[in-house]
């Protein structure tokens, strides 16, 4: 993806943690007719050997994209985070509005998991998402036999991580005064996405408090 240098996120561990925190992704592959196909699904970052990682997920067997994944198809996984419109009225000068966002793109080759690999993956995935549930379920609580029957309706896959790109477009090109104004305005929108974006901006560039009699917006 196109990422201006000032918005590039290159820290591998930061990018991996972003994937863990924003695992509901968009998987894009190109069909035999050259037309891209895509599926929204949770994709997990899983360790393999020697500090390396891969992506693992599953989709419905009836989904035509599943047939592509068995061919070592080059694919793109897109992980999106907080995002929000940035009004130019929040600046102390004339400028155009924009959109701030966080995103990670991963490209790689896909392959299909065996039944045993699929079952092991489902155990880990269910345990991960059930961890905060008041009454967590597991593959064992559903019974392995039941889960194996349900597995007939899905295709589980792994994907190599051949390239990893991160974009953190967070108004890094603004001076402290306008940067702080953007954070303040985002917090006033009442939107959860905007609030999460403000938190990320505040964490990345801690700013001193302004005197109470100074108006930082115009």
Short mmCIF file of C-alpha atoms in Angstrom, two decimals:
data_model
loop_
_atom_site.label_atom_id
_atom_site.label_comp_id
_atom_site.label_asym_id
_atom_site.label_seq_id
_atom_site.Cartn_x
_atom_site.Cartn_y
_atom_site.Cartn_z
CA UNK A 1 0.00 0.00 0.00
CA UNK A 2 1.07 3.59 -0.48
CA UNK A 3 2.36 5.02 2.81
CA UNK A 4 4.13 8.40 3.02
CA UNK A 5 7.36 8.01 4.99
CA UNK A 6 6.12 10.04 7.96
CA UNK A 7 3.18 7.65 8.42
CA UNK A 8 5.09 4.36 8.08
CA UNK A 9 5.08 1.95 11.02
CA UNK A 10 8.09 -0.36 10.73
CA UNK A 11 8.50 -1.90 14.19
CA UNK A 12 7.78 -5.62 13.69
CA UNK A 13 6.60 -6.20 17.25
CA UNK A 14 4.26 -3.20 17.09
CA UNK A 15 2.79 -4.52 13.83
CA UNK A 16 2.36 -8.03 15.25
CA UNK A 17 0.62 -6.70 18.36
CA UNK A 18 -1.67 -4.64 16.14
CA UNK A 19 -2.67 -7.80 14.28
CA UNK A 20 -3.39 -9.55 17.59
CA UNK A 21 -5.51 -6.62 18.77
CA UNK A 22 -7.36 -6.19 15.46
CA UNK A 23 -7.69 -9.76 14.22
CA UNK A 24 -10.95 -9.32 12.29
CA UNK A 25 -9.43 -8.89 8.85
CA UNK A 26 -10.18 -8.78 5.14
CA UNK A 27 -8.56 -11.59 3.14
CA UNK A 28 -8.13 -10.77 -0.56
CA UNK A 29 -7.17 -13.26 -3.28
CA UNK A 30 -7.32 -13.08 -7.06
CA UNK A 31 -9.54 -15.57 -8.88
CA UNK A 32 -8.76 -17.40 -12.11
CA UNK A 33 -10.65 -14.69 -13.99
CA UNK A 34 -8.36 -12.02 -12.57
CA UNK A 35 -11.12 -10.57 -10.41
CA UNK A 36 -10.23 -10.12 -6.71
CA UNK A 37 -12.38 -11.94 -4.16
CA UNK A 38 -12.45 -11.08 -0.47
CA UNK A 39 -13.79 -12.44 2.80
CA UNK A 40 -14.13 -10.75 6.20
CA UNK A 41 -12.94 -13.14 8.89
CA UNK A 42 -10.83 -13.40 12.06
CA UNK A 43 -7.21 -14.23 11.22
CA UNK A 44 -4.77 -15.19 13.94
CA UNK A 45 -1.04 -14.52 14.18
CA UNK A 46 0.50 -17.87 15.12
CA UNK A 47 4.13 -18.73 15.96
CA UNK A 48 5.96 -21.37 13.98
CA UNK A 49 9.72 -22.06 14.34
CA UNK A 50 12.75 -19.90 15.13
CA UNK A 51 10.79 -16.80 16.04
CA UNK A 52 8.84 -16.82 12.79
CA UNK A 53 5.09 -16.36 12.48
CA UNK A 54 2.28 -17.15 10.07
CA UNK A 55 -1.36 -16.18 9.73
CA UNK A 56 -4.06 -18.79 10.25
CA UNK A 57 -7.81 -18.63 9.70
CA UNK A 58 -10.80 -20.46 8.31
CA UNK A 59 -13.76 -19.77 6.08
CA UNK A 60 -16.85 -21.64 4.94
CA UNK A 61 -16.22 -24.54 2.54
CA UNK A 62 -19.04 -23.16 0.37
CA UNK A 63 -17.03 -19.94 -0.08
CA UNK A 64 -15.40 -20.02 -3.57
CA UNK A 65 -12.34 -18.27 -2.15
CA UNK A 66 -11.53 -21.44 -0.20
CA UNK A 67 -10.65 -23.25 -3.44
CA UNK A 68 -8.08 -20.57 -4.26
CA UNK A 69 -6.31 -20.96 -0.92
CA UNK A 70 -5.31 -24.55 -1.73
CA UNK A 71 -3.10 -23.43 -4.61
CA UNK A 72 -0.45 -21.43 -2.77
CA UNK A 73 -2.34 -18.40 -3.99
CA UNK A 74 -0.71 -15.01 -3.33
CA UNK A 75 -3.09 -13.28 -0.93
CA UNK A 76 -3.42 -10.05 1.00
CA UNK A 77 -4.68 -9.78 4.58
CA UNK A 78 -5.79 -6.32 5.69
CA UNK A 79 -6.08 -5.49 9.39
CA UNK A 80 -7.77 -2.20 10.26
CA UNK A 81 -7.78 -0.26 13.49
CA UNK A 82 -9.18 3.01 14.78
CA UNK A 83 -9.95 5.68 12.18
CA UNK A 84 -11.78 8.98 11.97
CA UNK A 85 -12.48 12.04 9.83
CA UNK A 86 -10.29 15.03 10.69
CA UNK A 87 -12.00 18.35 10.05
CA UNK A 88 -9.84 21.21 8.83
CA UNK A 89 -11.89 23.48 11.10
CA UNK A 90 -9.84 22.03 13.96
CA UNK A 91 -6.62 23.70 12.70
CA UNK A 92 -5.46 27.23 13.45
CA UNK A 93 -4.87 27.79 9.73
CA UNK A 94 -6.54 27.10 6.39
CA UNK A 95 -6.06 23.52 5.26
CA UNK A 96 -7.95 20.60 3.77
CA UNK A 97 -9.74 17.94 5.84
CA UNK A 98 -8.33 14.42 5.97
CA UNK A 99 -8.82 10.98 7.52
CA UNK A 100 -6.58 9.46 10.20
CA UNK A 101 -6.30 5.69 10.52
CA UNK A 102 -4.26 2.66 11.56
CA UNK A 103 -3.80 -0.31 9.23
CA UNK A 104 -1.52 -3.29 8.58
CA UNK A 105 -1.20 -5.17 5.27
CA UNK A 106 0.30 -8.66 5.03
CA UNK A 107 1.00 -10.50 1.79
CA UNK A 108 1.88 -14.18 1.56
CA UNK A 109 1.18 -17.62 0.12
CA UNK A 110 -1.68 -19.74 1.40
CA UNK A 111 -1.96 -23.46 2.07
CA UNK A 112 -4.69 -25.68 3.53
CA UNK A 113 -4.43 -27.17 7.03
CA UNK A 114 -4.92 -30.86 7.71
CA UNK A 115 -7.85 -31.98 9.86
CA UNK A 116 -5.61 -32.37 12.90
CA UNK A 117 -4.01 -28.96 12.35
CA UNK A 118 -7.47 -27.46 11.94
CA UNK A 119 -8.71 -28.99 15.18
CA UNK A 120 -5.66 -27.76 17.08
CA UNK A 121 -6.11 -24.28 15.61
CA UNK A 122 -9.80 -24.17 16.54
CA UNK A 123 -8.93 -25.14 20.13
CA UNK A 124 -6.54 -22.20 20.37
CA UNK A 125 -8.83 -19.75 18.61
CA UNK A 126 -11.87 -20.57 20.74
CA UNK A 127 -9.82 -20.42 23.95
CA UNK A 128 -8.42 -17.03 22.91
CA UNK A 129 -11.78 -15.39 22.25
CA UNK A 130 -13.52 -17.07 25.19
CA UNK A 131 -10.89 -15.91 27.70
CA UNK A 132 -12.96 -12.93 28.83
CA UNK A 133 -16.33 -14.68 28.75
CA UNK A 134 -18.18 -15.10 32.02
CA UNK A 135 -19.01 -18.70 31.06
CA UNK A 136 -16.29 -19.71 28.57
CA UNK A 137 -16.79 -22.63 26.22
CA UNK A 138 -14.07 -24.74 24.62
CA UNK A 139 -13.71 -27.39 21.96
CA UNK A 140 -13.73 -29.95 24.76
CA UNK A 141 -16.94 -28.57 26.27
CA UNK A 142 -18.63 -28.79 22.86
CA UNK A 143 -17.10 -32.29 22.49
CA UNK A 144 -14.42 -33.06 19.93
CA UNK A 145 -16.77 -35.30 17.94
CA UNK A 146 -19.25 -32.43 17.48
CA UNK A 147 -16.50 -30.01 16.44
CA UNK A 148 -15.10 -32.52 13.93
CA UNK A 149 -18.55 -32.78 12.33
CA UNK A 150 -18.77 -29.00 12.10
CA UNK A 151 -15.29 -28.89 10.57
CA UNK A 152 -16.68 -30.55 7.44
CA UNK A 153 -18.23 -27.21 6.56
CA UNK A 154 -15.06 -25.13 6.71
CA UNK A 155 -11.64 -24.72 5.15
CA UNK A 156 -8.78 -23.77 7.45
CA UNK A 157 -5.64 -22.24 5.97
CA UNK A 158 -2.24 -20.85 6.85
CA UNK A 159 -0.54 -17.93 5.14
CA UNK A 160 3.13 -17.05 5.05
CA UNK A 161 4.20 -13.54 5.98
CA UNK A 162 6.19 -12.46 2.94
CA UNK A 163 5.69 -8.72 3.41
CA UNK A 164 4.46 -6.67 6.34
CA UNK A 165 3.45 -3.01 6.01
CA UNK A 166 1.99 -0.72 8.61
CA UNK A 167 0.35 2.68 8.26
CA UNK A 168 -0.21 4.96 11.24
CA UNK A 169 -1.60 8.17 9.77
CA UNK A 170 -1.97 10.19 12.95
CA UNK A 171 -1.30 13.83 12.00
CA UNK A 172 2.43 13.42 12.71
CA UNK A 173 2.99 16.27 10.23
CA UNK A 174 1.16 18.75 12.47
CA UNK A 175 2.80 20.98 15.07
CA UNK A 176 2.09 20.40 18.75
CA UNK A 177 -0.63 23.04 18.94
CA UNK A 178 -2.69 21.57 16.10
CA UNK A 179 -1.91 17.99 17.11
CA UNK A 180 -3.35 18.66 20.55
CA UNK A 181 -6.39 20.37 19.01
CA UNK A 182 -7.11 17.30 16.89
CA UNK A 183 -6.96 15.03 19.95
CA UNK A 184 -9.32 17.34 21.85
CA UNK A 185 -11.82 17.52 19.00
CA UNK A 186 -11.75 13.75 18.46
CA UNK A 187 -12.65 13.22 22.11
CA UNK A 188 -15.66 15.49 21.74
CA UNK A 189 -17.24 13.57 18.86
CA UNK A 190 -18.75 10.88 21.09
CA UNK A 191 -17.54 8.25 18.62
CA UNK A 192 -15.69 5.18 19.97
CA UNK A 193 -13.42 5.02 16.92
CA UNK A 194 -12.48 8.67 17.27
CA UNK A 195 -11.82 8.25 20.99
CA UNK A 196 -9.55 5.24 20.36
CA UNK A 197 -7.71 7.25 17.71
CA UNK A 198 -7.25 10.12 20.18
CA UNK A 199 -5.81 7.67 22.72
CA UNK A 200 -3.31 6.40 20.16
CA UNK A 201 -2.26 9.91 19.17
CA UNK A 202 -1.87 10.98 22.80
CA UNK A 203 0.25 7.91 23.58
CA UNK A 204 2.56 8.51 20.64
CA UNK A 205 3.19 12.20 21.30
CA UNK A 206 2.71 13.20 24.94
CA UNK A 207 2.10 16.94 25.11
CA UNK A 208 2.22 19.37 28.02
CA UNK A 209 -1.08 20.76 29.25
CA UNK A 210 -2.06 24.13 27.82
CA UNK A 211 -2.97 27.04 30.09
CA UNK A 212 -6.71 27.06 30.69
CA UNK A 213 -7.11 30.52 29.18
CA UNK A 214 -5.64 29.51 25.82
CA UNK A 215 -8.02 28.43 23.07
CA UNK A 216 -6.23 25.86 20.90
CA UNK A 217 -8.92 25.59 18.25
CA UNK A 218 -10.33 28.05 15.80
#
